[in-house]
mmCIF file of C-alpha atoms in Angstrom:
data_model
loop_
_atom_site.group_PDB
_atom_site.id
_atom_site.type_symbol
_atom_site.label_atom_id
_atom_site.label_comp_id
_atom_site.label_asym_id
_atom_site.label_seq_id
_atom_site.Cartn_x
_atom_site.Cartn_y
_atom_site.Cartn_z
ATOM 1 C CA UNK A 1 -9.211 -6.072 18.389
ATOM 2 C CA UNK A 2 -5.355 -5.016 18.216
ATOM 3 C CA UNK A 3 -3.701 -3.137 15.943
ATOM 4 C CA UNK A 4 -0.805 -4.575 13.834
ATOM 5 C CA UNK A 5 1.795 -2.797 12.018
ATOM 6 C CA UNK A 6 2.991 -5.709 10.165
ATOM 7 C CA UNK A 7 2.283 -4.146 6.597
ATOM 8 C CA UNK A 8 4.300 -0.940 7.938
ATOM 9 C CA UNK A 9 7.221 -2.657 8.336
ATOM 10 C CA UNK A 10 7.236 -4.652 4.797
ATOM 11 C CA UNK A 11 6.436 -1.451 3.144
ATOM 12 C CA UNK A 12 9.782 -0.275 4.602
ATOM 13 C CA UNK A 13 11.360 -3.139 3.633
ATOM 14 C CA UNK A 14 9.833 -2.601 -0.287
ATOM 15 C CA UNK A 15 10.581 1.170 -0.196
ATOM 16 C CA UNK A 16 14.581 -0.153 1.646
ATOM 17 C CA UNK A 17 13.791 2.749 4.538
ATOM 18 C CA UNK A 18 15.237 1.826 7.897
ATOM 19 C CA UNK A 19 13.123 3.120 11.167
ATOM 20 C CA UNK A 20 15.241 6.137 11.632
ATOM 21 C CA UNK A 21 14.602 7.280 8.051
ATOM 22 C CA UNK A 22 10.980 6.796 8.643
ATOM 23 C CA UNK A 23 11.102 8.687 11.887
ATOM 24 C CA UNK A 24 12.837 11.414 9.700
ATOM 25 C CA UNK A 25 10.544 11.253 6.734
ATOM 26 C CA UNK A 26 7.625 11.346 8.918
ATOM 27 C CA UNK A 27 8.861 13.640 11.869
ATOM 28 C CA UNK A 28 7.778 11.133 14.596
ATOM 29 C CA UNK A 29 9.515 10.785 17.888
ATOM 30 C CA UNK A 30 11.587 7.751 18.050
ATOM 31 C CA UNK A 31 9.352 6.861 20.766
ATOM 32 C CA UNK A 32 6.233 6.830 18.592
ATOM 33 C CA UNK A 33 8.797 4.235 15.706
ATOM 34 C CA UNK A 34 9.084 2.561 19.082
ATOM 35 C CA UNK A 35 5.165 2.038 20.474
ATOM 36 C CA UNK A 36 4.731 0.864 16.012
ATOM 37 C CA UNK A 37 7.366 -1.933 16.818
ATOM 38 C CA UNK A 38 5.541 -2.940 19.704
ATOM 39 C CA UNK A 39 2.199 -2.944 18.269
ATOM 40 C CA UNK A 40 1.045 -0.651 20.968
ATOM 41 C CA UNK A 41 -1.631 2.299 20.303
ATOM 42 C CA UNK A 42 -0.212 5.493 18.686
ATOM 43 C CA UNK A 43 -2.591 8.593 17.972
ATOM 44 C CA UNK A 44 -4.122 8.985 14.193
ATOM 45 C CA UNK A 45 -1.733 12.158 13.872
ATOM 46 C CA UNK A 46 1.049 9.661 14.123
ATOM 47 C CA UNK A 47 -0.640 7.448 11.570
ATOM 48 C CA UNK A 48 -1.300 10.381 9.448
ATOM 49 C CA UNK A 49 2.414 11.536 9.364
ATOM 50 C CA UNK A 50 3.417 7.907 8.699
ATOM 51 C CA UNK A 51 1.084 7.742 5.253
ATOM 52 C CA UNK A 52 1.684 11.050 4.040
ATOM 53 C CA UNK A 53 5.626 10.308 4.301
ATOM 54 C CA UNK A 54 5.192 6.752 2.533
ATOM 55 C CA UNK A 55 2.291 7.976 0.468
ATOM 56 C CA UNK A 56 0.131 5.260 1.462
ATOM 57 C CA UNK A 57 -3.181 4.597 2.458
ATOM 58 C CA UNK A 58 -3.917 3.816 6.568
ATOM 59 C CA UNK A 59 -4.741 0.263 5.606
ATOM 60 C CA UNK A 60 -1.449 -0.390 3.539
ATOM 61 C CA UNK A 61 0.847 0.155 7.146
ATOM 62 C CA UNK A 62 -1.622 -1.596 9.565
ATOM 63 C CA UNK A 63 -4.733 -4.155 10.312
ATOM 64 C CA UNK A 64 -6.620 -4.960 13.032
ATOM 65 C CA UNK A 65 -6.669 -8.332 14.638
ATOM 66 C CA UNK A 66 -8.694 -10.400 16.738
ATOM 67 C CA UNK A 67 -7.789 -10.555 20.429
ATOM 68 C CA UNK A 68 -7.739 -14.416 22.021
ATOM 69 C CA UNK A 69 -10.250 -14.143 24.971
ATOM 70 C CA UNK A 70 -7.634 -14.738 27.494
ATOM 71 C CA UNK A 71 -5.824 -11.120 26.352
#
């Protein structure tokens, strides 16, 4: 399974929040904004910084997907 931050990045769109304000709202390191673009791994205290700044749930900002075999 991978993570996907596909619903993060609507919500920001919904809310009209760029990355950098979220970085701000949340007080994440741009690298952290960065790893979320990527869909790379980030640690639950980044996750829990992210929903208490959009006031959101963990499952409104991300899903996880199945990995092909050949991942």
């Amino acid at each position: 399974m991978k993570a996907s931050y596909k619903k993060l990045w609507k919500l920001l769109i919904d809310k009209d929040m760029k990355k950098k304000d979220l970085q701000a709202a949340a007080g994440i390191s741009s690298a952290s904004v960065t790893k979320l673009a990527k869909n790379e791994n980030v640690n639950t205290e980044v996750l829990q910084k992210v929903c208490t700044a959009l006031n959101c749930d963990i499952g409104d900002i991300m899903e996880m997907i199945p990995q092909e075999d050949n991942e």
